[in-house]
PDB file of C-alpha atoms in Angstrom:
ATOM      1  CA  MET A 148      22.826  11.492   7.882  1.00 40.00           C
ATOM      2  CA  ASN A 149      21.023  14.820   8.075  1.00 45.00           C
ATOM      3  CA  THR A 150      19.207  14.615  11.404  1.00 46.00           C
ATOM      4  CA  SER A 151      17.462  17.951  10.767  1.00 68.00           C
ATOM      5  CA  THR A 152      15.119  16.132   8.394  1.00 88.00           C
ATOM      6  CA  PRO A 153      12.209  14.054   9.748  1.00 93.00           C
ATOM      7  CA  LEU A 154      12.770  10.384  10.448  1.00 97.00           C
ATOM      8  CA  VAL A 155      10.932   8.095   8.026  1.00 98.00           C
ATOM      9  CA  SER A 156      10.103   4.516   9.006  1.00 98.00           C
ATOM     10  CA  ILE A 157      10.111   2.172   6.013  1.00 98.00           C
ATOM     11  CA  CYS A 158       8.307  -0.952   7.212  1.00 98.00           C
ATOM     12  CA  VAL A 159       8.574  -4.205   5.239  1.00 98.00           C
ATOM     13  CA  PRO A 160       6.181  -6.936   6.471  1.00 97.00           C
ATOM     14  CA  VAL A 161       7.379 -10.268   5.081  1.00 97.00           C
ATOM     15  CA  TYR A 162       5.733 -13.637   4.568  1.00 95.00           C
ATOM     16  CA  ASN A 163       6.843 -16.092   1.871  1.00 95.00           C
ATOM     17  CA  ALA A 164       8.342 -13.340  -0.277  1.00 94.00           C
ATOM     18  CA  GLU A 165      11.474 -15.154  -1.475  1.00 95.00           C
ATOM     19  CA  PRO A 166      11.230 -14.429  -5.245  1.00 94.00           C
ATOM     20  CA  PHE A 167      11.088 -10.631  -4.905  1.00 96.00           C
ATOM     21  CA  LEU A 168      12.277  -9.743  -1.404  1.00 97.00           C
ATOM     22  CA  GLU A 169      15.874  -8.795  -2.135  1.00 97.00           C
ATOM     23  CA  GLU A 170      14.817  -6.421  -4.919  1.00 97.00           C
ATOM     24  CA  THR A 171      12.309  -4.815  -2.548  1.00 98.00           C
ATOM     25  CA  LEU A 172      14.887  -4.315   0.198  1.00 98.00           C
ATOM     26  CA  ARG A 173      17.442  -2.899  -2.217  1.00 98.00           C
ATOM     27  CA  SER A 174      14.919  -0.315  -3.406  1.00 98.00           C
ATOM     28  CA  ALA A 175      14.554   0.862   0.195  1.00 98.00           C
ATOM     29  CA  LEU A 176      18.311   1.029   0.693  1.00 97.00           C
ATOM     30  CA  ALA A 177      18.710   3.070  -2.517  1.00 97.00           C
ATOM     31  CA  GLN A 178      16.606   6.021  -1.322  1.00 98.00           C
ATOM     32  CA  SER A 179      18.087   9.468  -1.889  1.00 98.00           C
ATOM     33  CA  TYR A 180      16.446  10.554   1.365  1.00 97.00           C
ATOM     34  CA  GLN A 181      18.808   9.486   4.117  1.00 96.00           C
ATOM     35  CA  ASN A 182      17.094   9.908   7.486  1.00 97.00           C
ATOM     36  CA  TRP A 183      15.204   6.637   7.534  1.00 98.00           C
ATOM     37  CA  GLU A 184      14.935   3.429   9.485  1.00 98.00           C
ATOM     38  CA  LEU A 185      14.193   0.155   7.714  1.00 98.00           C
ATOM     39  CA  ILE A 186      12.070  -2.176   9.819  1.00 98.00           C
ATOM     40  CA  ILE A 187      11.782  -5.714   8.428  1.00 98.00           C
ATOM     41  CA  VAL A 188       9.202  -7.918  10.149  1.00 98.00           C
ATOM     42  CA  GLU A 189       9.431 -11.593   9.212  1.00 97.00           C
ATOM     43  CA  ASN A 190       6.210 -13.515   9.884  1.00 96.00           C
ATOM     44  CA  GLN A 191       7.540 -17.085  10.136  1.00 95.00           C
ATOM     45  CA  SER A 192       7.804 -17.672   6.386  1.00 96.00           C
ATOM     46  CA  LYS A 193       7.973 -21.203   5.024  1.00 95.00           C
ATOM     47  CA  ASP A 194      10.407 -20.271   2.250  1.00 95.00           C
ATOM     48  CA  ARG A 195      13.900 -18.712   2.322  1.00 97.00           C
ATOM     49  CA  SER A 196      12.698 -15.205   3.231  1.00 97.00           C
ATOM     50  CA  ARG A 197      14.419 -15.200   6.609  1.00 96.00           C
ATOM     51  CA  GLU A 198      17.719 -16.273   5.079  1.00 97.00           C
ATOM     52  CA  ILE A 199      17.466 -13.504   2.458  1.00 98.00           C
ATOM     53  CA  ILE A 200      16.724 -10.903   5.136  1.00 98.00           C
ATOM     54  CA  GLU A 201      19.614 -11.956   7.344  1.00 97.00           C
ATOM     55  CA  ARG A 202      22.037 -11.998   4.418  1.00 97.00           C
ATOM     56  CA  PHE A 203      20.831  -8.580   3.248  1.00 97.00           C
ATOM     57  CA  ALA A 204      21.174  -7.031   6.709  1.00 97.00           C
ATOM     58  CA  GLU A 205      24.618  -8.525   7.221  1.00 96.00           C
ATOM     59  CA  HIS A 206      25.864  -7.340   3.839  1.00 96.00           C
ATOM     60  CA  ALA A 207      24.383  -3.839   4.220  1.00 96.00           C
ATOM     61  CA  ALA A 208      25.855  -3.466   7.723  1.00 95.00           C
ATOM     62  CA  ASP A 209      23.679  -0.382   8.203  1.00 96.00           C
ATOM     63  CA  PRO A 210      22.573   0.509  11.749  1.00 96.00           C
ATOM     64  CA  ARG A 211      19.370   1.988  10.332  1.00 97.00           C
ATOM     65  CA  ILE A 212      18.188  -1.552   9.496  1.00 98.00           C
ATOM     66  CA  THR A 213      16.445  -3.628  12.152  1.00 97.00           C
ATOM     67  CA  VAL A 214      15.095  -7.155  11.711  1.00 97.00           C
ATOM     68  CA  HIS A 215      12.223  -8.515  13.794  1.00 97.00           C
ATOM     69  CA  ILE A 216      11.298 -12.201  13.651  1.00 96.00           C
ATOM     70  CA  ASN A 217       7.792 -12.917  14.927  1.00 95.00           C
ATOM     71  CA  GLU A 218       7.795 -15.664  17.559  1.00 93.00           C
ATOM     72  CA  THR A 219       4.677 -17.159  15.995  1.00 94.00           C
ATOM     73  CA  HIS A 220       2.984 -16.623  12.658  1.00 93.00           C
ATOM     74  CA  LEU A 221       0.477 -13.788  12.838  1.00 91.00           C
ATOM     75  CA  GLY A 222      -2.760 -14.832  11.238  1.00 83.00           C
ATOM     76  CA  SER A 223      -2.844 -12.373   8.349  1.00 84.00           C
ATOM     77  CA  GLY A 224      -0.801  -9.877   6.410  1.00 88.00           C
ATOM     78  CA  ALA A 225      -2.869  -7.083   7.969  1.00 93.00           C
ATOM     79  CA  LEU A 226      -1.782  -8.093  11.460  1.00 95.00           C
ATOM     80  CA  ASN A 227       1.855  -8.149  10.406  1.00 96.00           C
ATOM     81  CA  MET A 228       1.484  -4.688   8.848  1.00 96.00           C
ATOM     82  CA  ASN A 229      -0.029  -3.430  12.100  1.00 96.00           C
ATOM     83  CA  HIS A 230       2.851  -4.978  14.056  1.00 97.00           C
ATOM     84  CA  ALA A 231       5.366  -3.262  11.777  1.00 97.00           C
ATOM     85  CA  ILE A 232       3.620   0.104  12.173  1.00 97.00           C
ATOM     86  CA  GLY A 233       3.727  -0.375  15.942  1.00 96.00           C
ATOM     87  CA  LEU A 234       7.524  -0.679  15.790  1.00 97.00           C
ATOM     88  CA  ALA A 235       7.949   2.521  13.766  1.00 97.00           C
ATOM     89  CA  ARG A 236       9.565   5.542  15.409  1.00 97.00           C
ATOM     90  CA  GLY A 237       9.383   7.943  12.487  1.00 97.00           C
ATOM     91  CA  GLU A 238       7.351  11.067  11.901  1.00 98.00           C
ATOM     92  CA  PHE A 239       6.356   9.477   8.596  1.00 98.00           C
ATOM     93  CA  ILE A 240       5.689   5.792   7.840  1.00 98.00           C
ATOM     94  CA  LYS A 241       5.834   3.862   4.574  1.00 98.00           C
ATOM     95  CA  ILE A 242       4.638   0.251   4.376  1.00 98.00           C
ATOM     96  CA  LEU A 243       6.725  -1.297   1.611  1.00 98.00           C
ATOM     97  CA  CYS A 244       5.111  -4.572   0.554  1.00 96.00           C
ATOM     98  CA  ALA A 245       7.687  -7.338   0.147  1.00 96.00           C
ATOM     99  CA  ASP A 246       7.027  -7.891  -3.569  1.00 95.00           C
ATOM    100  CA  ASP A 247       6.931  -4.209  -4.601  1.00 96.00           C
ATOM    101  CA  THR A 248       9.604  -1.550  -5.135  1.00 97.00           C
ATOM    102  CA  ILE A 249       9.964   2.212  -4.778  1.00 98.00           C
ATOM    103  CA  GLU A 250      11.915   4.659  -6.924  1.00 98.00           C
ATOM    104  CA  PRO A 251      15.086   6.201  -5.416  1.00 98.00           C
ATOM    105  CA  ASP A 252      13.423   9.604  -4.900  1.00 98.00           C
ATOM    106  CA  CYS A 253      10.081   8.258  -3.642  1.00 98.00           C
ATOM    107  CA  VAL A 254      10.579   8.996   0.054  1.00 98.00           C
ATOM    108  CA  ALA A 255      12.224  12.396  -0.574  1.00 98.00           C
ATOM    109  CA  VAL A 256       9.368  13.575  -2.807  1.00 98.00           C
ATOM    110  CA  GLN A 257       6.632  12.362  -0.468  1.00 98.00           C
ATOM    111  CA  VAL A 258       8.243  13.773   2.680  1.00 98.00           C
ATOM    112  CA  GLN A 259       8.461  17.174   0.999  1.00 97.00           C
ATOM    113  CA  SER A 260       4.812  16.899  -0.071  1.00 98.00           C
ATOM    114  CA  LEU A 261       3.633  16.245   3.473  1.00 98.00           C
ATOM    115  CA  MET A 262       5.825  18.945   4.977  1.00 97.00           C
ATOM    116  CA  GLU A 263       4.398  21.474   2.512  1.00 97.00           C
ATOM    117  CA  ASN A 264       0.792  20.336   3.138  1.00 98.00           C
ATOM    118  CA  PRO A 265       0.117  20.099   6.889  1.00 97.00           C
ATOM    119  CA  GLY A 266      -3.556  19.339   6.207  1.00 97.00           C
ATOM    120  CA  ALA A 267      -2.647  16.060   4.476  1.00 98.00           C
ATOM    121  CA  VAL A 268      -2.484  12.796   6.426  1.00 98.00           C
ATOM    122  CA  LEU A 269      -0.845  10.883   3.592  1.00 98.00           C
ATOM    123  CA  ALA A 270       0.970  11.298   0.302  1.00 98.00           C
ATOM    124  CA  THR A 271       0.509   8.974  -2.655  1.00 98.00           C
ATOM    125  CA  CYS A 272       1.372   8.756  -6.336  1.00 98.00           C
ATOM    126  CA  CYS A 273       0.941   7.155  -9.732  1.00 97.00           C
ATOM    127  CA  LYS A 274       1.981   3.512  -9.831  1.00 96.00           C
ATOM    128  CA  LYS A 275       3.802   1.309 -12.260  1.00 96.00           C
ATOM    129  CA  VAL A 276       2.180  -2.107 -12.581  1.00 93.00           C
ATOM    130  CA  ILE A 277       4.856  -4.736 -13.232  1.00 92.00           C
ATOM    131  CA  ASN A 278       4.847  -8.506 -13.681  1.00 89.00           C
ATOM    132  CA  ALA A 279       6.834 -11.183 -11.876  1.00 87.00           C
ATOM    133  CA  LYS A 280       9.946 -10.412 -13.926  1.00 88.00           C
ATOM    134  CA  GLY A 281       9.714  -6.676 -13.294  1.00 88.00           C
ATOM    135  CA  LYS A 282       8.466  -5.877 -16.793  1.00 90.00           C
ATOM    136  CA  LEU A 283       6.315  -2.753 -16.957  1.00 92.00           C
ATOM    137  CA  LEU A 284       2.734  -3.592 -17.941  1.00 90.00           C
ATOM    138  CA  PHE A 285       1.242  -0.112 -17.599  1.00 91.00           C
ATOM    139  CA  CYS A 286       1.062   2.957 -15.342  1.00 94.00           C
ATOM    140  CA  TRP A 287      -2.079   3.786 -13.392  1.00 93.00           C
ATOM    141  CA  GLN A 288      -3.204   7.218 -12.225  1.00 95.00           C
ATOM    142  CA  GLY A 289      -5.630   7.440  -9.329  1.00 94.00           C
ATOM    143  CA  PHE A 290      -6.278  11.177  -9.793  1.00 96.00           C
ATOM    144  CA  ASN A 291      -6.009  13.529 -12.748  1.00 94.00           C
ATOM    145  CA  ARG A 292      -3.913  16.202 -11.033  1.00 95.00           C
ATOM    146  CA  SER A 293      -1.034  16.556  -8.611  1.00 96.00           C
ATOM    147  CA  GLY A 294      -1.385  18.440  -5.338  1.00 97.00           C
ATOM    148  CA  PHE A 295      -3.612  18.514  -2.270  1.00 98.00           C
ATOM    149  CA  ILE A 296      -7.041  16.843  -2.452  1.00 98.00           C
ATOM    150  CA  LYS A 297      -9.596  17.135   0.342  1.00 97.00           C
ATOM    151  CA  GLY A 298     -10.503  13.975   2.231  1.00 97.00           C
ATOM    152  CA  GLU A 299     -14.198  14.338   1.406  1.00 96.00           C
ATOM    153  CA  ASP A 300     -13.400  14.493  -2.302  1.00 97.00           C
ATOM    154  CA  VAL A 301     -11.217  11.391  -2.055  1.00 97.00           C
ATOM    155  CA  ILE A 302     -14.024   9.443  -0.355  1.00 96.00           C
ATOM    156  CA  LYS A 303     -16.567  10.540  -2.949  1.00 94.00           C
ATOM    157  CA  GLY A 304     -14.177   9.607  -5.742  1.00 94.00           C
ATOM    158  CA  CYS A 305     -13.625   6.094  -4.395  1.00 92.00           C
ATOM    159  CA  PHE A 306     -17.373   5.629  -3.966  1.00 90.00           C
ATOM    160  CA  ARG A 307     -18.020   6.886  -7.477  1.00 88.00           C
ATOM    161  CA  VAL A 308     -15.652   4.459  -9.213  1.00 87.00           C
ATOM    162  CA  GLY A 309     -15.772   1.554  -6.748  1.00 86.00           C
ATOM    163  CA  THR A 310     -12.037   1.163  -6.364  1.00 88.00           C
ATOM    164  CA  ASN A 311      -8.985   2.289  -4.394  1.00 93.00           C
ATOM    165  CA  LEU A 312      -7.905   5.583  -5.961  1.00 96.00           C
ATOM    166  CA  ILE A 313      -5.292   6.192  -3.266  1.00 97.00           C
ATOM    167  CA  GLY A 314      -3.309   3.069  -4.022  1.00 96.00           C
ATOM    168  CA  GLU A 315      -1.644   0.128  -2.346  1.00 96.00           C
ATOM    169  CA  PRO A 316       0.503   0.569   0.811  1.00 97.00           C
ATOM    170  CA  THR A 317       3.781   0.779  -1.129  1.00 97.00           C
ATOM    171  CA  LEU A 318       2.604   3.968  -2.864  1.00 98.00           C
ATOM    172  CA  VAL A 319       1.600   5.720   0.351  1.00 98.00           C
ATOM    173  CA  LEU A 320       3.572   7.704   2.926  1.00 98.00           C
ATOM    174  CA  LEU A 321       1.618   8.163   6.156  1.00 98.00           C
ATOM    175  CA  ARG A 322       1.877  10.962   8.670  1.00 98.00           C
ATOM    176  CA  ALA A 323       2.361   9.043  11.931  1.00 97.00           C
ATOM    177  CA  SER A 324       0.406  11.587  13.985  1.00 97.00           C
ATOM    178  CA  GLY A 325      -2.631  10.888  11.799  1.00 97.00           C
ATOM    179  CA  LEU A 326      -2.689   7.307  13.061  1.00 97.00           C
ATOM    180  CA  GLU A 327      -2.983   8.232  16.732  1.00 95.00           C
ATOM    181  CA  GLY A 328      -6.051   6.697  18.350  1.00 94.00           C
ATOM    182  CA  ILE A 329      -7.273   5.021  15.168  1.00 95.00           C
ATOM    183  CA  GLU A 330      -7.796   1.313  14.493  1.00 94.00           C
ATOM    184  CA  LEU A 331      -5.196   0.178  11.965  1.00 96.00           C
ATOM    185  CA  MET A 332      -5.604  -2.494   9.268  1.00 94.00           C
ATOM    186  CA  ASN A 333      -8.744  -4.583   9.761  1.00 92.00           C
ATOM    187  CA  PRO A 334      -8.023  -8.256   8.927  1.00 91.00           C
ATOM    188  CA  ALA A 335     -11.751  -8.983   8.788  1.00 89.00           C
ATOM    189  CA  ARG A 336     -11.894  -7.186   5.421  1.00 87.00           C
ATOM    190  CA  PRO A 337      -8.871  -8.495   3.558  1.00 85.00           C
ATOM    191  CA  TYR A 338      -9.781  -7.173   0.123  1.00 84.00           C
ATOM    192  CA  VAL A 339     -10.072  -3.542   1.266  1.00 90.00           C
ATOM    193  CA  VAL A 340      -7.663  -3.751   4.189  1.00 92.00           C
ATOM    194  CA  ASP A 341      -5.642  -0.748   3.017  1.00 95.00           C
ATOM    195  CA  LEU A 342      -8.464   1.341   1.547  1.00 96.00           C
ATOM    196  CA  ASP A 343     -10.521   0.911   4.716  1.00 96.00           C
ATOM    197  CA  LEU A 344      -7.727   2.584   6.707  1.00 97.00           C
ATOM    198  CA  TRP A 345      -7.059   5.237   4.063  1.00 98.00           C
ATOM    199  CA  LEU A 346     -10.720   6.335   3.981  1.00 97.00           C
ATOM    200  CA  ARG A 347     -10.958   6.467   7.756  1.00 97.00           C
ATOM    201  CA  LEU A 348      -7.879   8.696   7.660  1.00 98.00           C
ATOM    202  CA  MET A 349      -9.706  10.899   5.148  1.00 98.00           C
ATOM    203  CA  LEU A 350     -11.985  11.906   8.029  1.00 96.00           C
ATOM    204  CA  ARG A 351      -8.887  13.533   9.576  1.00 97.00           C
ATOM    205  CA  GLY A 352      -7.378  15.268   6.555  1.00 97.00           C
ATOM    206  CA  GLY A 353      -6.643  15.034   2.866  1.00 98.00           C
ATOM    207  CA  ILE A 354      -3.968  13.611   0.608  1.00 98.00           C
ATOM    208  CA  VAL A 355      -1.162  14.958  -1.558  1.00 98.00           C
ATOM    209  CA  TYR A 356      -1.091  13.239  -4.923  1.00 98.00           C
ATOM    210  CA  ASP A 357       1.867  13.109  -7.314  1.00 98.00           C
ATOM    211  CA  ARG A 358       1.318  12.093 -10.941  1.00 97.00           C
ATOM    212  CA  ARG A 359       4.876  10.780 -11.161  1.00 97.00           C
ATOM    213  CA  ALA A 360       5.226   7.000 -10.826  1.00 97.00           C
ATOM    214  CA  LEU A 361       7.245   6.679  -7.607  1.00 98.00           C
ATOM    215  CA  GLY A 362       6.442   3.035  -6.838  1.00 97.00           C
ATOM    216  CA  SER A 363       5.870  -0.279  -8.589  1.00 97.00           C
ATOM    217  CA  PHE A 364       3.071  -2.712  -7.745  1.00 95.00           C
ATOM    218  CA  ARG A 365       3.802  -6.264  -8.792  1.00 92.00           C
ATOM    219  CA  VAL A 366       1.149  -8.678 -10.082  1.00 87.00           C
ATOM    220  CA  HIS A 367       2.064 -12.349 -10.013  1.00 77.00           C
ATOM    221  CA  GLY A 368       0.621 -15.762  -9.266  1.00 64.00           C
ATOM    222  CA  HIS A 369       1.442 -15.537  -5.568  1.00 51.00           C
ATOM    223  CA  ALA A 370      -0.192 -12.166  -4.948  1.00 50.00           C
ATOM    224  CA  ASP A 371      -2.772 -12.151  -2.144  1.00 48.00           C
ATOM    225  CA  THR A 372      -5.118  -9.894  -4.138  1.00 49.00           C
ATOM    226  CA  ARG A 373      -5.657 -12.672  -6.681  1.00 49.00           C
ATOM    227  CA  LYS A 374      -6.885 -15.015  -3.935  1.00 49.00           C
ATOM    228  CA  LEU A 375      -9.283 -12.398  -2.545  1.00 51.00           C
ATOM    229  CA  GLU A 376     -11.309 -11.664  -5.672  1.00 55.00           C
ATOM    230  CA  SER A 377     -14.362 -13.584  -4.461  1.00 58.00           C
ATOM    231  CA  ARG A 378     -14.609 -11.291  -1.402  1.00 72.00           C
ATOM    232  CA  MET A 379     -14.059  -7.980  -3.122  1.00 77.00           C
ATOM    233  CA  LEU A 380     -17.705  -7.066  -3.617  1.00 79.00           C
ATOM    234  CA  GLY A 381     -18.900  -7.715  -0.066  1.00 81.00           C
ATOM    235  CA  ASP A 382     -15.860  -6.175   1.592  1.00 87.00           C
ATOM    236  CA  PHE A 383     -16.069  -2.982  -0.464  1.00 88.00           C
ATOM    237  CA  ILE A 384     -19.813  -2.491   0.071  1.00 87.00           C
ATOM    238  CA  HIS A 385     -19.598  -3.082   3.834  1.00 89.00           C
ATOM    239  CA  MET A 386     -16.640  -0.715   4.103  1.00 92.00           C
ATOM    240  CA  ALA A 387     -18.432   1.931   2.026  1.00 91.00           C
ATOM    241  CA  ASP A 388     -21.491   1.720   4.283  1.00 92.00           C
ATOM    242  CA  ASP A 389     -19.312   2.187   7.377  1.00 93.00           C
ATOM    243  CA  ILE A 390     -17.467   5.165   5.889  1.00 94.00           C
ATOM    244  CA  SER A 391     -20.786   6.631   4.751  1.00 93.00           C
ATOM    245  CA  ARG A 392     -22.096   6.559   8.327  1.00 93.00           C
ATOM    246  CA  LEU A 393     -18.888   8.056   9.741  1.00 93.00           C
ATOM    247  CA  SER A 394     -18.523  10.780   7.113  1.00 93.00           C
ATOM    248  CA  GLY A 395     -22.139  11.677   6.444  1.00 91.00           C
ATOM    249  CA  ILE A 396     -21.570  11.048   2.724  1.00 91.00           C
ATOM    250  CA  SER A 397     -24.694   9.101   1.818  1.00 84.00           C
ATOM    251  CA  ILE A 398     -24.932   6.126  -0.529  1.00 83.00           C
ATOM    252  CA  ASN A 399     -28.445   5.557  -1.854  1.00 79.00           C
ATOM    253  CA  ALA A 400     -29.899   2.383  -3.361  1.00 80.00           C
ATOM    254  CA  TRP A 401     -29.040   3.457  -6.923  1.00 78.00           C
ATOM    255  CA  GLN A 402     -25.443   4.145  -5.923  1.00 80.00           C
ATOM    256  CA  HIS A 403     -25.241   0.709  -4.298  1.00 79.00           C
ATOM    257  CA  ARG A 404     -26.292  -0.929  -7.554  1.00 82.00           C
ATOM    258  CA  TRP A 405     -23.823   1.211  -9.503  1.00 78.00           C
ATOM    259  CA  LEU A 406     -21.000   0.306  -7.095  1.00 80.00           C
ATOM    260  CA  LYS A 407     -21.717  -3.402  -7.455  1.00 78.00           C
ATOM    261  CA  PHE A 408     -21.708  -3.083 -11.253  1.00 76.00           C
ATOM    262  CA  ARG A 409     -18.406  -1.166 -11.249  1.00 73.00           C
ATOM    263  CA  ILE A 410     -16.759  -3.640  -8.879  1.00 75.00           C
ATOM    264  CA  ARG A 411     -17.781  -6.630 -11.000  1.00 74.00           C
ATOM    265  CA  ILE A 412     -16.376  -4.962 -14.117  1.00 73.00           C
ATOM    266  CA  GLN A 413     -13.118  -4.166 -12.330  1.00 70.00           C
ATOM    267  CA  ASN A 414     -12.887  -7.722 -11.056  1.00 71.00           C
ATOM    268  CA  ALA A 415     -13.093  -8.968 -14.644  1.00 69.00           C
ATOM    269  CA  VAL A 416     -10.426  -6.467 -15.724  1.00 66.00           C
ATOM    270  CA  ARG A 417      -8.199  -7.515 -12.839  1.00 65.00           C
ATOM    271  CA  CYS A 418      -8.451 -11.158 -13.883  1.00 66.00           C
ATOM    272  CA  LEU A 419      -7.419 -10.198 -17.409  1.00 67.00           C
ATOM    273  CA  ILE A 420      -4.436  -8.260 -16.053  1.00 64.00           C
ATOM    274  CA  TYR A 421      -3.227 -11.293 -14.090  1.00 60.00           C
ATOM    275  CA  ARG A 422      -3.558 -13.497 -17.156  1.00 63.00           C
ATOM    276  CA  TRP A 423      -1.756 -10.894 -19.251  1.00 58.00           C
ATOM    277  CA  SER A 424       1.053 -10.626 -16.702  1.00 56.00           C
ATOM    278  CA  ALA A 425       1.492 -14.399 -16.821  1.00 55.00           C
ATOM    279  CA  VAL A 426       1.804 -14.321 -20.617  1.00 56.00           C
ATOM    280  CA  ASN A 427       4.188 -11.336 -20.658  1.00 56.00           C
ATOM    281  CA  ARG A 428       6.910 -12.834 -18.496  1.00 57.00           C
TER     282      ARG A 428
END
């Protein structure tokens, strides 16, 4: 291990992730970047997740891997993510969702991006969208260029299109110092739980975007996002109003109507994607 490089905490919050968990953990273990810790936080799953974790850790026999079993089930995925972040010791933190995967060079590329851009509080990238069997459905770009993007521009972009341009937790590498003194994931807004944190971080700095697909986001019948569609509109609008007040970036009545229209369209597209992923197994 090269201890001259920054420590990266790869945090895997787990709840009922049996079908995909081993693939997720193996993608963390396969990173070309070597100075990491893998923190697995098991939230009292009702399936075989705990057994898979224990077998994986035993077989890997790697001191960089630690397993934490919650004494009681935390009430939401957001709370388990927050717990995992609280256990992290690294200069950089990646939340690797238990049904997603990252490419072998993901951490190395994103660490370099943040080290070269001290004004960035997070790095993110293009994503592969895959189905339950790991089949590639399509790639999705949040931004049209690689490099540093100011926080204000990121906020305006998300408001303009009514969606999360930064991406899901798996795609993001956080600078731990950027999280100091800030409220983490807010379980009261489950649909925008990640974007809410990302945009509050945008008040502290910008992002580094990479147009290479360094992570895969899996859509499947068990995904929480599918169950949250009915809340997406209200959660996004309330979050946008809060960020508007904090940032001074105003949202007028016309923009509110436009946001609601965009979100409804994207909800319909998302439903089609889930149906498509079910067909293309």
